[in-house]
Structures are given as C-alpha cells and as structure tokens.
Coordinates of C-alpha atoms and ligand atoms in Angstrom, one line a residue:
X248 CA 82.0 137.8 96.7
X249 CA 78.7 136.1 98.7
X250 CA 76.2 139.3 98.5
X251 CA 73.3 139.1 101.3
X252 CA 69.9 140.0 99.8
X253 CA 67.5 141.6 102.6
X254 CA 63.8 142.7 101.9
X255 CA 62.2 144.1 105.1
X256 CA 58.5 144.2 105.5
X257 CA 56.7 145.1 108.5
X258 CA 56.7 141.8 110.1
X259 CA 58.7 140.0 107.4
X260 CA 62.4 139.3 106.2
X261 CA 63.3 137.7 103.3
X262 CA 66.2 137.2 101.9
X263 CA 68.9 135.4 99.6
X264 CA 72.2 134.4 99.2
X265 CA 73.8 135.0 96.0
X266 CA 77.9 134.0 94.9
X267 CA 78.4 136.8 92.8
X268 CA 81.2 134.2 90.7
X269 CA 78.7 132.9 89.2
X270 CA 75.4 134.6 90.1
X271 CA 74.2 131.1 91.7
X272 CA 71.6 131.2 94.7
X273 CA 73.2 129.0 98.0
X274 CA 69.6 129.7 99.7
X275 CA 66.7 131.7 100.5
X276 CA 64.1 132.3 102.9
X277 CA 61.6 134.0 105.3
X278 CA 61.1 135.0 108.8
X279 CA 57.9 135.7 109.1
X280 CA 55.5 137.5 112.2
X281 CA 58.1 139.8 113.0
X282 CA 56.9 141.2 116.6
X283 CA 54.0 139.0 116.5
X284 CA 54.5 135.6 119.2
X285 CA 54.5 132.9 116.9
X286 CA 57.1 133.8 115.0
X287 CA 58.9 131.5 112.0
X288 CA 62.1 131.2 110.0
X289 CA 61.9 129.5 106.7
X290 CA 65.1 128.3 105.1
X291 CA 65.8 126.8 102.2
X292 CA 69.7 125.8 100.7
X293 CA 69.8 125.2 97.4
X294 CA 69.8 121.8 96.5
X295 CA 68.5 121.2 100.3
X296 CA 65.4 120.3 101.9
X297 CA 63.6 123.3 103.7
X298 CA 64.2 123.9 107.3
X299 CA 61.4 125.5 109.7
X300 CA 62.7 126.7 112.9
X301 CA 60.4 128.5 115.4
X302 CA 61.3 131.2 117.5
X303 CA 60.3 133.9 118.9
X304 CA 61.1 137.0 117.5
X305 CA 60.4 140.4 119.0
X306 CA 61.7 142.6 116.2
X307 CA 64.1 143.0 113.4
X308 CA 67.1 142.6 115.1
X309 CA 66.1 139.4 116.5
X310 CA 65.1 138.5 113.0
X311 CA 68.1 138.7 111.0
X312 CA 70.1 137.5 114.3
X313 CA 68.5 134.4 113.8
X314 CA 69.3 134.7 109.7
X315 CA 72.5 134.9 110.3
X316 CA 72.7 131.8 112.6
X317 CA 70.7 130.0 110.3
X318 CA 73.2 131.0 107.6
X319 CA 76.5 129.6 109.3
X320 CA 74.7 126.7 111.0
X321 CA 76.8 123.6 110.6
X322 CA 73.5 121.9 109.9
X323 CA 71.6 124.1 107.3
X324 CA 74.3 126.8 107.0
X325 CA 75.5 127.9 103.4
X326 CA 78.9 129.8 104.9
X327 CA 81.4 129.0 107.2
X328 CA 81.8 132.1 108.7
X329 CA 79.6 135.5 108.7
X330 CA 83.2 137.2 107.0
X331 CA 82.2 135.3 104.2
X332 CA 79.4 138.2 103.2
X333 CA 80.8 140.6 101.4
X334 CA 78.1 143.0 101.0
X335 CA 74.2 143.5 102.0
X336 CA 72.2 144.9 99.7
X337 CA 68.5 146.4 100.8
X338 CA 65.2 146.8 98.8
X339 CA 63.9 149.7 99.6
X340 CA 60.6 151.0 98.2
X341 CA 60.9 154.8 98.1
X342 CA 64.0 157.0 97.6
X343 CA 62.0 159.9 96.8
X344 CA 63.8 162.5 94.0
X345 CA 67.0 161.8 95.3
X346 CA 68.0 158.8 94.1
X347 CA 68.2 157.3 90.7
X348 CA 70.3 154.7 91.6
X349 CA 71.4 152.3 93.8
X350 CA 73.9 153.9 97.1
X351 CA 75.9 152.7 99.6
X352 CA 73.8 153.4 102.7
X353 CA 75.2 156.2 105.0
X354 CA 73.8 158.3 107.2
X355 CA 72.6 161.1 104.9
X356 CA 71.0 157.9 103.2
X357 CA 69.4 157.0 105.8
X358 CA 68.0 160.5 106.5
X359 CA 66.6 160.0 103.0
X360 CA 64.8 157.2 103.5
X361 CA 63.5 158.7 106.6
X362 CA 62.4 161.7 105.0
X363 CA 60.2 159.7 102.6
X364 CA 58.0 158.1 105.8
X365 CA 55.8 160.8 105.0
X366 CA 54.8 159.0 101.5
X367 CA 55.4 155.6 101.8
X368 CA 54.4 154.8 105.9
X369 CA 53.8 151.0 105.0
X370 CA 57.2 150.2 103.3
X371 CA 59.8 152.8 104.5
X372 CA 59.5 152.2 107.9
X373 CA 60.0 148.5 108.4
X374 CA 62.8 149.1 105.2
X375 CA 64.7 151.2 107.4
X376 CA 64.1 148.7 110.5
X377 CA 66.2 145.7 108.2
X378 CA 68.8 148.5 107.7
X379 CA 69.7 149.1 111.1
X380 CA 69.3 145.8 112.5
X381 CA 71.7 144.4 109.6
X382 CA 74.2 147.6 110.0
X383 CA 74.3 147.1 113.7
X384 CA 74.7 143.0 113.3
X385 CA 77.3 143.6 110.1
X386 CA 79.1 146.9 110.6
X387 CA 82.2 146.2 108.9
X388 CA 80.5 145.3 104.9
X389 CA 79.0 147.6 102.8
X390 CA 75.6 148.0 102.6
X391 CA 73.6 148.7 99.7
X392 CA 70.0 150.6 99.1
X393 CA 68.4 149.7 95.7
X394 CA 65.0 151.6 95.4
X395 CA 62.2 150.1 93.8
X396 CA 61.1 153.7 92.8
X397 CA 64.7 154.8 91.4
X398 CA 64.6 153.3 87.7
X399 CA 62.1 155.7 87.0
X400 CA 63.8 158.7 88.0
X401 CA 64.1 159.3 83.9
X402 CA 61.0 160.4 83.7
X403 CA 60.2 163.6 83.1
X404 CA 57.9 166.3 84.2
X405 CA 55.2 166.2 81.3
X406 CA 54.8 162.7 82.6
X407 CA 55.4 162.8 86.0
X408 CA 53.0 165.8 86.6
X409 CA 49.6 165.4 88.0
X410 CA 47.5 168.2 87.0
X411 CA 46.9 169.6 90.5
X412 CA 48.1 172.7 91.9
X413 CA 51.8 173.5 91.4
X414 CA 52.3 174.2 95.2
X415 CA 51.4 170.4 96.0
X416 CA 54.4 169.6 93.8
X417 CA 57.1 171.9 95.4
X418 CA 55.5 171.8 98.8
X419 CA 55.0 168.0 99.5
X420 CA 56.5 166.4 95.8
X421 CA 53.9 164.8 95.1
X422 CA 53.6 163.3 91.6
X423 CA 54.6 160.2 89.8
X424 CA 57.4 158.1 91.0
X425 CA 56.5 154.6 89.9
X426 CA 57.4 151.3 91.5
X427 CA 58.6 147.4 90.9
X428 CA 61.7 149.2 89.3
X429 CA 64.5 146.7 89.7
X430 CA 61.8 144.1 88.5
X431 CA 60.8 146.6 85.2
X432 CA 64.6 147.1 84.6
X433 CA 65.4 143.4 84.7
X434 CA 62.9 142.4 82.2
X435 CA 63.1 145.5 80.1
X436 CA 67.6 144.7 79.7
X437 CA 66.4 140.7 79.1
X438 CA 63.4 141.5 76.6
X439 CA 66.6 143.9 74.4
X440 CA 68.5 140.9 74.6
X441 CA 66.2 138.8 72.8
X442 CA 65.3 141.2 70.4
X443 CA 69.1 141.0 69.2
X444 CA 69.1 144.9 69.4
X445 CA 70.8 147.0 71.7
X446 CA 68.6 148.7 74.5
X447 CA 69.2 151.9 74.1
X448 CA 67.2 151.7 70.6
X449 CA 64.6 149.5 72.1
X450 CA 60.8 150.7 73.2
X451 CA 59.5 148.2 75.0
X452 CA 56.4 148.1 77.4
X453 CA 56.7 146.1 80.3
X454 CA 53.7 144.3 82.6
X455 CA 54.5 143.2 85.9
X456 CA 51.6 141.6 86.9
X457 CA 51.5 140.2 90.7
X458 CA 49.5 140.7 93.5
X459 CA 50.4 144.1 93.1
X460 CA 51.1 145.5 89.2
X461 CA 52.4 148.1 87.3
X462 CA 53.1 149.1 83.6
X463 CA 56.2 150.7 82.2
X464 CA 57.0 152.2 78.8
X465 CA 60.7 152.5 78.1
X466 CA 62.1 154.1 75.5
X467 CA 65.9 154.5 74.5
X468 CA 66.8 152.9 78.0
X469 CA 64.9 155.0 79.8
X470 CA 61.4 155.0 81.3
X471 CA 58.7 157.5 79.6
X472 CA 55.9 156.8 82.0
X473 CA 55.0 153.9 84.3
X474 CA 51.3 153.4 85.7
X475 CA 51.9 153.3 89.3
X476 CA 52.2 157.0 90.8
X477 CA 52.7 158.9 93.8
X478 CA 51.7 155.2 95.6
X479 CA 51.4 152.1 94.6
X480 CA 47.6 152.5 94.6
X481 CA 47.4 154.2 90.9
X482 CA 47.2 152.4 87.7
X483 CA 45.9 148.6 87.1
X484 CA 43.6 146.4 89.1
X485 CA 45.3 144.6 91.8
X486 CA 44.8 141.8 94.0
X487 CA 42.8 144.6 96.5
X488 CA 43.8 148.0 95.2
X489 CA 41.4 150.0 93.3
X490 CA 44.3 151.2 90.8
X491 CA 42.9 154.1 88.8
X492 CA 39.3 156.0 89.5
X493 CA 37.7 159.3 89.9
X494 CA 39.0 160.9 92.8
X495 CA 35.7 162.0 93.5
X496 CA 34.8 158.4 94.4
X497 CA 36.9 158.5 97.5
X498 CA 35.2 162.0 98.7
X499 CA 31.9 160.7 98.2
X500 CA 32.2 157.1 99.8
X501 CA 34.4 158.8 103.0
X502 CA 31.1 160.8 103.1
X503 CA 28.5 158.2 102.7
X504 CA 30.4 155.6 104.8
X505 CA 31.7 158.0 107.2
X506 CA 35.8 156.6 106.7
X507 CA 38.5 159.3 107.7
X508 CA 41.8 159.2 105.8
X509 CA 43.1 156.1 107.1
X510 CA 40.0 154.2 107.0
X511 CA 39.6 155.6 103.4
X512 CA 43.3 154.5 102.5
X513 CA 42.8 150.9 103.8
X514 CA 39.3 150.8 101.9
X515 CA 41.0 151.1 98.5
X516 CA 44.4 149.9 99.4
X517 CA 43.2 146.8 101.4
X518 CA 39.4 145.8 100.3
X519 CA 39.0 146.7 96.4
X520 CA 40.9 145.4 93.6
X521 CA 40.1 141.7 92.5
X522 CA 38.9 140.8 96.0
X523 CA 36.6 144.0 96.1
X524 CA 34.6 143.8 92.8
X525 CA 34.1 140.3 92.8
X526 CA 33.6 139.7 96.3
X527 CA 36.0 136.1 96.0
X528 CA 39.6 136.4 96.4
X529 CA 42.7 138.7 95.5
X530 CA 44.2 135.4 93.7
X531 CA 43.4 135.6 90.5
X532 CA 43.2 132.0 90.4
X533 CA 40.0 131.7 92.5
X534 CA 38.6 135.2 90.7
X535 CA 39.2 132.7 87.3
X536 CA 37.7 129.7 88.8
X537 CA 34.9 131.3 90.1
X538 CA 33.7 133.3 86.8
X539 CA 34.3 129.6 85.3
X540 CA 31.2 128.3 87.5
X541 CA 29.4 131.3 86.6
X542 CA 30.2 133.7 89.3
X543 CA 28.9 136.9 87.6
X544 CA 30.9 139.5 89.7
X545 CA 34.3 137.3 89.0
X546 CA 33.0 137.2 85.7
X547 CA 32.7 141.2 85.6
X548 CA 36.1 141.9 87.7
X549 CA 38.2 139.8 85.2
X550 CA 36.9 142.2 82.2
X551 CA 37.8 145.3 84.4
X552 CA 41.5 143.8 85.1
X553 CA 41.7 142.6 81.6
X554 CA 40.5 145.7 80.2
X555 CA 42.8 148.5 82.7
X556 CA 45.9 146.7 81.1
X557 CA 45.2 146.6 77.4
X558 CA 43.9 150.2 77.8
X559 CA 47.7 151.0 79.5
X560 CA 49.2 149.0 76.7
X561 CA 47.0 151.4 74.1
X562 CA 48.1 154.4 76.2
X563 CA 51.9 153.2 76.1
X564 CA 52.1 152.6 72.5
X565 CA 51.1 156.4 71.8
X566 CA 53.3 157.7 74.2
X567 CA 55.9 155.5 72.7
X568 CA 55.0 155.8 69.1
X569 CA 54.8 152.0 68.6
X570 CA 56.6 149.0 70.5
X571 CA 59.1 146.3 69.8
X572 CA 57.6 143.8 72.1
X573 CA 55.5 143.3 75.2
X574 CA 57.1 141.7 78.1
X575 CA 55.0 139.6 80.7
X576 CA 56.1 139.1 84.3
X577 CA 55.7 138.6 88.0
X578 CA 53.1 136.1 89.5
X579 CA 50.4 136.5 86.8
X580 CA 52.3 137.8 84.1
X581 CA 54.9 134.4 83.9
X582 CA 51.9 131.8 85.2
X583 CA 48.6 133.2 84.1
X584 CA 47.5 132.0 81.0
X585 CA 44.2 132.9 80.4
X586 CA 44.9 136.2 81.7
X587 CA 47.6 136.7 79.0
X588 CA 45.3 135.1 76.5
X589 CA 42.5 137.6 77.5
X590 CA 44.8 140.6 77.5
X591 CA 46.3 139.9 74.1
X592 CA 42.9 139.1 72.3
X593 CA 42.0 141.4 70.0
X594 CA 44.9 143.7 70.2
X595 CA 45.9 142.5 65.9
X596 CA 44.8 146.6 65.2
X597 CA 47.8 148.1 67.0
X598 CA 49.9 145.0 65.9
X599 CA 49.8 142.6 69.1
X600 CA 49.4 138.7 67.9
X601 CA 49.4 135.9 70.1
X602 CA 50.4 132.4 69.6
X603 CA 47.9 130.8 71.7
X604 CA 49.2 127.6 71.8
X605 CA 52.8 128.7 72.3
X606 CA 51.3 131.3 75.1
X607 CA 50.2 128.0 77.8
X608 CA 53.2 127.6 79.6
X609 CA 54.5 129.0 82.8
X610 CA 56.9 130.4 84.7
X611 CA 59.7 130.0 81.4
X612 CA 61.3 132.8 79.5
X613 CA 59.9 132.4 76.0
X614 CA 58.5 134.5 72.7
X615 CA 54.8 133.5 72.4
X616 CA 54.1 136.0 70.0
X617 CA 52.7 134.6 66.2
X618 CA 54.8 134.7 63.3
X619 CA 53.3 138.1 62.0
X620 CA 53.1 140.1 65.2
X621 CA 54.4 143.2 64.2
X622 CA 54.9 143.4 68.1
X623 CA 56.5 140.6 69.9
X624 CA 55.1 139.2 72.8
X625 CA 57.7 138.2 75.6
X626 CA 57.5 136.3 79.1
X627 CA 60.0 136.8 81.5
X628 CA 60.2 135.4 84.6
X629 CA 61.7 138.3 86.8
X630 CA 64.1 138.4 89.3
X631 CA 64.5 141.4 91.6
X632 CA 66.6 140.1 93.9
X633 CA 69.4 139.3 91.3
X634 CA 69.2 143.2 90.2
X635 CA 69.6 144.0 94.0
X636 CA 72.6 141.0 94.2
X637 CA 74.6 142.3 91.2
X638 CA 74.1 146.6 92.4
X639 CA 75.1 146.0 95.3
X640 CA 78.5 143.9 94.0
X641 CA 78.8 146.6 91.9
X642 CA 78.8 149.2 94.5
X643 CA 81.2 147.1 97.1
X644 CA 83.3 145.2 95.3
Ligands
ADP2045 P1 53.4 139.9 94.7 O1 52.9 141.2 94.0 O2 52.8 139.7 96.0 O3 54.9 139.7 94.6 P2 53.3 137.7 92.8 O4 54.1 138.4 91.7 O5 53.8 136.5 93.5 O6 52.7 138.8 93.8 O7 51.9 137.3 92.1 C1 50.9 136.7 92.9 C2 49.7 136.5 92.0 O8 50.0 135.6 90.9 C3 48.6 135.7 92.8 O9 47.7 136.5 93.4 C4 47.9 134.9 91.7 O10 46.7 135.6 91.4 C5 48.8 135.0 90.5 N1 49.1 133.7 90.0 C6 50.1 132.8 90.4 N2 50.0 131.6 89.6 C7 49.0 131.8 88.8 C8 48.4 131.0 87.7 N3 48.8 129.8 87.5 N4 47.3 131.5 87.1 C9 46.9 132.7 87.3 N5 47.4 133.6 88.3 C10 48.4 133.1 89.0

C-alpha cells in the first residue's frame, strides 16, 4: 500500500509519499502561500530533480488539488493513478485528552479536533482545513489523524498538573499535554534498539531540538513528563519562544508596554527565544556565528539555551531515577555540534560523557558517547512522517 503523508499549516502543505512494502519515500514536497497570490508547489521524486510549478492557490483545496496532479503527472508523477493511495494519514497538533493514539478520522473526530480550536488556534485550524480538502478530494481511502500531543497521554496527573486552581483544570483542561510526539516516540523505540534492551525497561530522555524544542522523559515505554505544556510555548529556548519564565513577566510587560492577550501571545511566541535575547536570528547558526565575532548578547543567549536544556536533562534524570542514554534530534539536535558539545560539557557528575571527536558529525544516527559514560549519548535523525506513514498503514490496511 502507497500511504499519502499530509501536514497542513496555515498557508502550507507538505507532504510525502511512502510504499509501505518497503517503507521507501517516491517523493516529497511543499505548497507553500496557501491563500496568499504567489503561491508555489515544490516537488521532489526520489531519485529526481525538483520541480517548481507556480500557481495560484486560493485555499487548501486548491492546494492538495494541485498535489494530487502533481502526483499522477506523466512528467513528475510518482503514481499512475490517484487509486494507487491507499490511505492518508494527517498530522495533527492537538487531540486534546481524548486521544492517545492514532484514529481513523470520522466525524466525532473531527468534532474533536474542532473542539481543541480553543487551545491550539494556530495549528488546529489549518489541520482541519488539510482534512477536509483531502476527505472531499479522496473520499473513498481511509484517512488517518496522528496527534503530535497523543504519545504523551501516559502521563499522569502529578506531572501533568500545574499548580493553579483546580476549576481551570475541569473547566477549560488546561495542563500539560506535550508536543513533537510522533518525533519523541520515533527516537525514543530507535534509541531501545541500540541499547540491545527491550523498551519497555528502558528510561531514556529524549531532546528534539529544532526551531521549536521539547524534552521527554520516558520510562518503561511510557512518557513521565515532557517540557512543552499546555502550548508549545513552555519549556526550552526556542528559535523565538520564550519557553519557561515567571508568569509575572507577561503581566508586568502587558502593563508596561500596553500588549492585550494577542499582542502579549505574539510577543513571547513570535519575538523572544534565540532571536529575542540576542537580538540576531532564530537560526542558531547565525546566534553561533555571531557570539564567535564577539556578539555579547548571542554570546549570553547561547548560555541561556544551553543552560534551559541541561537543567531539563538534571530535572529528567530525578524524575527518572537515572537514564540509559540521551537521545539528540531534530534540526539542532542531529546537525549542531557545538550546541551538543556545549550541552554535554560538564555533565561527567550525573554520568553524561561526550566523545568530542566522535560528537562532529551531522545528520547520521550514531553513539557519540565516551567509553565510560555511565549514560550513552545518542543522535538520531528523526522522522515524523514515517511514524505518521506506518500508523496510518496500520489503521487501513
Ligand atoms: P522545525 O522546528 O522548524 O522543524 P528544524 O528541526 O528543522 O526546525 O530545526 C531548524 C533549526 O536547526 C534551525 O533554526 C537551525 O538553528 C538549526 N540547525 C540546522 N543546521 C544546523 C547546524 N549545522 N548547526 C547548528 N544548528 C543548526
């Protein structure tokens, strides 16, 4: 079976083509500026130069009209016919409590992921828009919903809890959910795997460190904690999210800069992080080079990002009562070296060692950990799209 891969953004759709016979990718790509004039499909069969084809695309419908063309073109087409999709399976950001797995998408689904607008506006939405434009263009396959929030379902309330209020909890749920699930349970089932133990006896903490980032600590197969919470906002430095602070903060610069709510959200959401402190970039590559020329605030906001995620990796081990390994992944986790370097320095007292030498390399699975790290030290690239591939087989086939 050929399984159709469909992340939704706002004004995006990517996607991927995956054989389930043997898990190969026949192609990829992106239609970007969704509803915006100007709007580009990016298309890439394996083995194939890229193809750009501009069109414009007035909204999601159009979109993944046009992916579907593009996928049975004689030209750059990877099927022969649209029958040759056997299933569609969706990323979708939030599924709320109710879902701790992956579903085929009904209508009671849907209502789901409608109800959970209210605390995820940016990702739910457009989620939902891929859903129906791909039911209504494919209504004869199964399609699939694979939450990024669902793999951390297992944890429980002493962990999922914010110390507010009860009422805010069984009025409006808010507490922990987590995100980047499918990418934490990939890497998590890989890193057992090269520990030659099974998972269910592994605890292993897990950094997926992009643009956006998020720890989790798994334990016996399931996850304990994980640092993002009730958003995606909570936990490490990102590329421009504040990740942890003093709540207060937000009431006193709303006050003293006179933001309401959805000037406050886009203020830690949109402008802090790595591009916020240091005033450069939310790459970490520029944040890097500019400390190395003596930039003193992207000197400063590399400590802060360093420091959030050995602090998490401090918290994790107590919570977890030790480690097998650390696992590194996503853009800066499988490509940034120093950043893994500066993370792992000085970590010997809780039993984290690097290989220094072994640790510059990037983007390849490997154990960079030294020969008497008590811990070891994994990278792994990730690959959330394969989780969403083999789910949705799974769930059709
Ligand atoms: P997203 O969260 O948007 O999926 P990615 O996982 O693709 O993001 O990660 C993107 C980030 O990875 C970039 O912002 C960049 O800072 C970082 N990155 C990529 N390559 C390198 C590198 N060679 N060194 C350091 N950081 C890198």
């Amino acid at each position: 079976m050929k399984v159709l891969v469909v992340n939704a953004g706002s004004s995006s759709i990517k996607y991927q083509v995956v054989d389930m016979t043997d898990e190969s990718v026949l192609c990829k790509g992106l239609v970007d500026r969704v509803g915006i004039p100007g709007s580009t499909l990016e298309h890439k069969p394996a083995g194939k130069d890229e193809v750009v084809i501009k069109k414009d695309l007035p909204d999601h419908t159009a979109g993944m009209q046009l992916v579907l063309e593009t996928l049975v073109s004689p030209e750059h087409g990877v099927l022969s016919s649209m029958d040759d999709i056997g299933a569609v399976g969706h990323r979708v950001v939030h599924g709320g409590e109710a879902f701790a797995s992956s579903v085929v998408i009904d209508d009671e689904v849907k209502k789901v992921i409608r109800e959970c607008f209210d605390i995820a506006p940016l990702h739910n939405p457009p989620n939902l828009m891929g859903i129906d434009a791909c039911t209504e263009l494919m209504p004869n396959v199964k399609h699939v919903a694979v939450f990024d929030t669902a793999f951390h379902q297992s944890m429980t309330p002493e962990n999922f809890m914010y110390a507010v209020p009860y009422d805010a909890y069984e009025k409006f749920r808010v507490r922990r959910y987590g995100f980047h699930g499918t990418s934490h349970f990939f890497v998590a089932h890989r890193a057992a795997e090269m520990l030659g133990k099974p998972y269910e006896e592994c605890k292993i903490i897990t950094l997926h460190i992009g643009n956006g980032g998020s720890v989790g600590a798994i334990k016996d197969g399931r996850v304990i904690e994980t640092s993002m919470g009730f958003t995606p906002l909570e936990g490490l430095v990102m590329g421009t999210r504040s990740g942890d602070i003093d709540p207060a903060v937000v009431f006193f610069l709303m006050d003293k800069l006179g933001m309401n709510t959805a000037e406050a959200n886009n203020y830690f959401n949109k402008k802090a992080g790595l591009l916020g402190l240091s005033g450069v970039s939310n790459d970490l590559r520029d944040v890097e080079e500019a400390a190395r020329e003596g930039n003193e605030k992207a000197q400063i906001a590399l400590k802060v990002y360093h420091n959030r995620v050995k602090g998490y990796i401090g918290k994790y081990m107590a919570l977890l009562n030790g480690c097998d390994c650390i696992v590194f992944t996503a853009g800066v986790g499988e490509n940034g070296i120093d950043a893994r370097a500066a993370i792992c320095t000085d970590m010997d007292f809780l039993g984290i060692k690097m290989d220094f030498e072994k640790n510059k390399v990037r983007g390849k699975e490997v154990d960079v950990s030294a020969a008497d790290s008590k811990v070891r030290i994994f990278i792994i690239p990730t690959n959330e799209e394969l989780v969403i591939a083999r789910d949705t087989y799974g769930l059709a086939k």
